XYZ file of C-alpha atoms in Angstrom:
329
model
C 0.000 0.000 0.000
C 1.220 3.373 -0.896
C 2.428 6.228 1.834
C 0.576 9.067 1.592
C 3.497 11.081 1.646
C 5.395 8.891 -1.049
C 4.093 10.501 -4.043
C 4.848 13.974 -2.411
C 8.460 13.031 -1.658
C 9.263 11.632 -5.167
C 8.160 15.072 -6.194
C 10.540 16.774 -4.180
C 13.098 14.968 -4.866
C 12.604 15.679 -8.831
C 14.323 18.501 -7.905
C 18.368 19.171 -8.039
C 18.415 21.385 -5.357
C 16.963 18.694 -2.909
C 19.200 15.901 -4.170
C 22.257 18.381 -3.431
C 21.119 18.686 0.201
C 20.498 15.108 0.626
C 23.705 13.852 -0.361
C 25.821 17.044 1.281
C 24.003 17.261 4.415
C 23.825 13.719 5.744
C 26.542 11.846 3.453
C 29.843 13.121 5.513
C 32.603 11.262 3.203
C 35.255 13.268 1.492
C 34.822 12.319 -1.442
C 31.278 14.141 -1.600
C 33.246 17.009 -1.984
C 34.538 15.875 -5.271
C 30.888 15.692 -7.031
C 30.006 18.289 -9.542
C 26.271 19.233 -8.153
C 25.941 21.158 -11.813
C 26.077 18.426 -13.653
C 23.022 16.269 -11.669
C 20.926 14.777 -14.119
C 17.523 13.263 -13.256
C 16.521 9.619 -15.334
C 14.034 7.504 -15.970
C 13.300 5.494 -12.453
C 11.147 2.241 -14.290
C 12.988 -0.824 -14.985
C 11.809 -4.528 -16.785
C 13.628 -7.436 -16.208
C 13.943 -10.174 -18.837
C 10.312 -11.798 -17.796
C 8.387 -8.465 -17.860
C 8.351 -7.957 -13.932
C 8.153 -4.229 -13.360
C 9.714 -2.137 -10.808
C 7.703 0.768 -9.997
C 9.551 4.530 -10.122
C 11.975 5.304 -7.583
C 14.408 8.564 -7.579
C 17.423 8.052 -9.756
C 19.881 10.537 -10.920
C 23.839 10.651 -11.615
C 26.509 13.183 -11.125
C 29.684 13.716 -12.606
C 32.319 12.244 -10.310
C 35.989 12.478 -11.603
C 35.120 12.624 -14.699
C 32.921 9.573 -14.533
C 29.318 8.909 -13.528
C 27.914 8.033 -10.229
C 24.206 7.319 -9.882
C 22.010 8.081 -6.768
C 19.413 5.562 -6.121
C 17.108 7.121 -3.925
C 14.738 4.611 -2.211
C 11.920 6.538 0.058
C 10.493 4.474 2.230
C 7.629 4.845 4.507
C 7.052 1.907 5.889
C 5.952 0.870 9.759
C 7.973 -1.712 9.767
C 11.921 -1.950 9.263
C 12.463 -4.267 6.346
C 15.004 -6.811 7.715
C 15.910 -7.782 3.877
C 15.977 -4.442 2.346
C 19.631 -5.335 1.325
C 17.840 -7.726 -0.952
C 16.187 -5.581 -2.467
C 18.363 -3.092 -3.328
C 20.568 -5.749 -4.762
C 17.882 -6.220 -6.699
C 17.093 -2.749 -8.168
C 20.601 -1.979 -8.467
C 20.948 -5.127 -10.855
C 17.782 -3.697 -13.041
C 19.576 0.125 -12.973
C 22.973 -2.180 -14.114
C 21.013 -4.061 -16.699
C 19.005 -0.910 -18.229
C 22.067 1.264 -18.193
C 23.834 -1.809 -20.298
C 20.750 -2.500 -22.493
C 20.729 1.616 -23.531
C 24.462 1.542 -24.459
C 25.140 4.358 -21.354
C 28.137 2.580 -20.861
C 31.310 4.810 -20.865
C 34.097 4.161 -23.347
C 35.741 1.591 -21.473
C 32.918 -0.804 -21.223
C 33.140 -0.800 -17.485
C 30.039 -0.224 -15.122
C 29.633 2.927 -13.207
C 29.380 3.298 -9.369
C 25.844 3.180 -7.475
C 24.971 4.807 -4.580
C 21.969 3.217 -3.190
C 20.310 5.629 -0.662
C 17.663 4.725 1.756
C 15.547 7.261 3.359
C 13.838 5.803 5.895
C 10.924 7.896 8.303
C 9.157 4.945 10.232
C 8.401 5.559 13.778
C 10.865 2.804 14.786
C 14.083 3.196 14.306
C 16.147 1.426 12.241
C 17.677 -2.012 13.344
C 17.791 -4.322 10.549
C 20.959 -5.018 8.363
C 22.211 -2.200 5.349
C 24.588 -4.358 3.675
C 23.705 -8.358 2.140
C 27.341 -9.633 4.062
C 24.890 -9.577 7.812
C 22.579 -11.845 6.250
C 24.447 -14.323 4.950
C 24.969 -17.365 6.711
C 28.580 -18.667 8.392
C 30.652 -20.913 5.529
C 34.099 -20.898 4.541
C 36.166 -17.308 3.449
C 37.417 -19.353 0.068
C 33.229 -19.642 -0.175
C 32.905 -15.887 0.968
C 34.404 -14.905 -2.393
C 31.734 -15.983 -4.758
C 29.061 -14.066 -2.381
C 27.092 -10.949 -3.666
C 28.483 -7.747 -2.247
C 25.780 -4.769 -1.746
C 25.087 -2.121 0.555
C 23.138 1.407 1.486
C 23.751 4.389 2.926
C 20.623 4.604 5.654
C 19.216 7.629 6.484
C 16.746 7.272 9.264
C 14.991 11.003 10.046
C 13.854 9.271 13.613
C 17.722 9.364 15.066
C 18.015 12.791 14.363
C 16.911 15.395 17.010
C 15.035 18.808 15.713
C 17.652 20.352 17.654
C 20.666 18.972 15.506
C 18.071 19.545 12.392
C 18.162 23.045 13.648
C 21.710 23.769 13.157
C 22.005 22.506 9.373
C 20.869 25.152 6.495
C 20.156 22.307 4.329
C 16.402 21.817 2.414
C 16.153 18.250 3.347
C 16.974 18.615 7.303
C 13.896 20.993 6.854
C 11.881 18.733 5.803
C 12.714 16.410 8.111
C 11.654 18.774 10.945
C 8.505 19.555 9.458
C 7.805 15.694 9.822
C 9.064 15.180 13.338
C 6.918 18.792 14.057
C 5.026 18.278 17.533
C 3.027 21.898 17.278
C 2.413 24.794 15.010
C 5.334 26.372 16.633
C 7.961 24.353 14.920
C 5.730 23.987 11.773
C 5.931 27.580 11.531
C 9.776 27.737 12.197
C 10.711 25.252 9.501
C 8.350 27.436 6.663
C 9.981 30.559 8.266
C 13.275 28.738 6.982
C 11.881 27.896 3.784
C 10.689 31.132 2.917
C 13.935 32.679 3.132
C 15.813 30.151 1.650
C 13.561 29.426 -1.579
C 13.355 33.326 -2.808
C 14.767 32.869 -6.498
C 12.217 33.165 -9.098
C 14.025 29.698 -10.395
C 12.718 28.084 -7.397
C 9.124 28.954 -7.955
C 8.335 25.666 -8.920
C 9.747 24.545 -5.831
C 8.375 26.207 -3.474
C 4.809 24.953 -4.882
C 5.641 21.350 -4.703
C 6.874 22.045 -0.655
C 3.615 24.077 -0.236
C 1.544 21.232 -1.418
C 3.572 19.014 0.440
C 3.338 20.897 3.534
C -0.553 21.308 3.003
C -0.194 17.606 3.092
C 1.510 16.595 6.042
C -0.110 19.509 8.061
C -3.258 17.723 7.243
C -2.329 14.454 8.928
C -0.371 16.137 11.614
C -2.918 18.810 12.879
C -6.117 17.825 11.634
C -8.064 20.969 13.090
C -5.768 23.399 11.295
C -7.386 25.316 8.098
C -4.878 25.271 5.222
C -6.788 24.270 2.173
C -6.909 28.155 1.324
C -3.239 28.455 1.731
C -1.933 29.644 -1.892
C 1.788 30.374 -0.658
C 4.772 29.455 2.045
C 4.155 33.051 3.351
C 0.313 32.251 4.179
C 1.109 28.484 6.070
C 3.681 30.495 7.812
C 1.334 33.226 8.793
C -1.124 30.932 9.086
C 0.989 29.141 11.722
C 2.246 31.921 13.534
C -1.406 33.143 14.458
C -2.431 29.954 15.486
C 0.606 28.859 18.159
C 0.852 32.398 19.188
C -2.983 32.196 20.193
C -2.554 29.608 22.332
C 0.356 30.542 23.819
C -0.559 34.531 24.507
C -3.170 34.121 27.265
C -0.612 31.814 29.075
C 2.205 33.825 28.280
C -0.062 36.576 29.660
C -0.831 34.825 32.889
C 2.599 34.124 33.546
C 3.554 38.019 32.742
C 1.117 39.497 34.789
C 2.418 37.254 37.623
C 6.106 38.140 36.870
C 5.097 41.546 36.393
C 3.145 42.506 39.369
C 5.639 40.346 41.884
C 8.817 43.072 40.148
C 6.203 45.842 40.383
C 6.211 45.602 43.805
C 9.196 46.802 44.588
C 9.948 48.787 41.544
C 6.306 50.377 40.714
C 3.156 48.524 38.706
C 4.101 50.548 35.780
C 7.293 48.897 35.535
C 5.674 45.672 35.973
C 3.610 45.469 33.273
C 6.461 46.167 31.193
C 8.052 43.677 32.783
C 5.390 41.221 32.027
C 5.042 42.312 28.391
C 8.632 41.671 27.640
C 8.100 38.340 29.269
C 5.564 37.412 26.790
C 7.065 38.762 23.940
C 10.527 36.608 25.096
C 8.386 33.402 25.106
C 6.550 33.563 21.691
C 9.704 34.528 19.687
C 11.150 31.517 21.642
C 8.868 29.414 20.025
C 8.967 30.753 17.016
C 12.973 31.393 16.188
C 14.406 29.159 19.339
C 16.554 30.015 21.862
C 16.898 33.555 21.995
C 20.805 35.156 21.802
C 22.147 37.551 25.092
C 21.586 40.392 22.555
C 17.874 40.035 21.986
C 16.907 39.517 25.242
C 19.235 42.669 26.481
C 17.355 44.615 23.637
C 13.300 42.891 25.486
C 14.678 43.834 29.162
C 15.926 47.998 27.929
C 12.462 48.548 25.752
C 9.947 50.566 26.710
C 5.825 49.566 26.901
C 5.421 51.386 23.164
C 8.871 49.836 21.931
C 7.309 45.991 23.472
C 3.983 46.738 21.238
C 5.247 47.789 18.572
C 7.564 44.637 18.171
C 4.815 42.534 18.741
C 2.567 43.920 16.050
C 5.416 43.026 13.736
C 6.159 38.980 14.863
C 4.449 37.377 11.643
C 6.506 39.513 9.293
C 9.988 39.092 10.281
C 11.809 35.708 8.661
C 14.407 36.314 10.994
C 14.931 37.291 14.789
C 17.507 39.961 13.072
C 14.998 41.662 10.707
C 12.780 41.472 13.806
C 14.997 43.881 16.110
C 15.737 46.165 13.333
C 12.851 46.614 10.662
């Protein structure tokens, strides 16, 4: 049965700029640095063997790699449960990629077969525990026996071992997507299309950014059923969108708590000062939630403002991409 999100993911990954993030932000060998990103080329992902078994589309493209070809199978799965043979089946669809590269005379000069890459990206809510490479599930025999043994395996990217936290700290357009999936509240919905917004601005990325916007509409549909996006027509409006809603729910609590905090420093320093005190103490918690953990300098620049300075700011929180453009627009 198909993943909802598996037609949406083969769509973003039609797209160079994704591929380049895959393979730079979560492949750390050196000789990634070696590939020539400019020369990705997307092909054909549907393969027949000999007695007309199909293999449905994955993600398949190949790079220039000194001067040769290297192919990137991407397989996306989705799947609840870890696949304890997967490196079956990537022997497998590495054979058909081998056979149709051979059959369509894409062989270089030399006759030889180019190198595979055989990537796995994996999002089940278990993590993954099964073997990546055919050589942990073969059986004990002899080594002179060892030689005549297949050789194959992936590169495993599971999104459930990373934290958002180390997502956080890449600038990389698959890590966001992987934080929009492992997204527990508007809050770091929001954050992640905050990201996207700023980083998708070049009218060559238009097509792009509609893809993620569907996408998003998507998964925001699973993951907070109550929210209204089906109106959404851009990034901008989910992130709005977003904003509003966590800031909502956060504001009369943040409120609360401000008041308190307020009126215990007003006692000693005047309740004037304490409801500016408890204003900056909201405005510190929502643009916690939405940008993260605030800097010394922005919350030096919340404890010196004044009540019309705190107001003004926070008439302004759903139109700043950044905590910088925040302080300063």
């Amino acid at each position: 049965m198909t993943h909802p999100h598996d037609t949406g993911y083969k769509q973003l990954y039609s797209f160079p700029e994704m591929v380049e993030d895959l393979v730079t932000g979560f492949i750390h060998e050196d000789w990634v640095a070696q590939l020539d990103f400019s020369t990705l080329e997307k092909l054909n992902g549907s393969y027949v063997t000999d007695d007309f078994r199909s293999r449905s589309d994955d993600v398949i493209w190949r790079v220039k790699f000194q001067d040769q070809w290297l192919y990137l199978y991407l397989l996306l799965e989705f799947q609840s449960t870890v696949d304890p043979f997967m490196p079956v089946r990537i022997l497998s669809y590495v054979s058909l990629l081998y056979q149709d590269i051979q059959k369509s005379n894409q062989l270089p000069d030399n006759k030889k077969l180019p190198p595979v890459l055989p990537i796995v990206l994996y999002n089940g809510q278990r993590p993954w525990n099964a073997a990546t490479s055919i050589s942990e599930l073969l059986q004990p025999m002899p080594e002179s026996l060892q030689l005549f043994q297949p050789q194959q395996r992936f590169w495993l990217i599971d999104e459930g071992r990373y934290s958002l936290a180390e997502l956080e700290q890449l600038e990389n357009l698959t890590a966001a997507v992987m934080r929009a999936e492992l997204a527990e509240d508007e809050a770091q919905f929001a954050r992640v299309v905050a990201n996207l917004n700023v980083w998708l601005q070049r009218p060559a990325q238009n097509h792009l950014r509609r893809i993620i916007k569907e996408w998003l509409i998507s998964l925001l549909k699973n993951h907070l059923p109550n929210t209204q996006v089906n109106e959404l027509r851009d990034l901008t409006e989910i992130e709005t969108m977003l904003a509003r809603s966590w800031s909502e729910k956060w504001l009369e609590q943040g409120r609360t708590e401000g008041i308190e905090k307020g009126i215990e420093k007003g006692i000693e320093k005047g309740i004037k000062q304490g409801e500016v005190i408890g204003e900056a103490h909201i405005l510190k918690k929502l643009l916690t939630k939405r940008f993260g953990v605030l800097p010394d300098w922005a919350v030096d620049h919340l404890k010196q403002a004044s009540q019309p300075q705190l107001e003004a700011w926070t008439e302004r929180l759903f139109d700043s991409p950044t905590l910088v453009d925040f302080f300063e627009a």
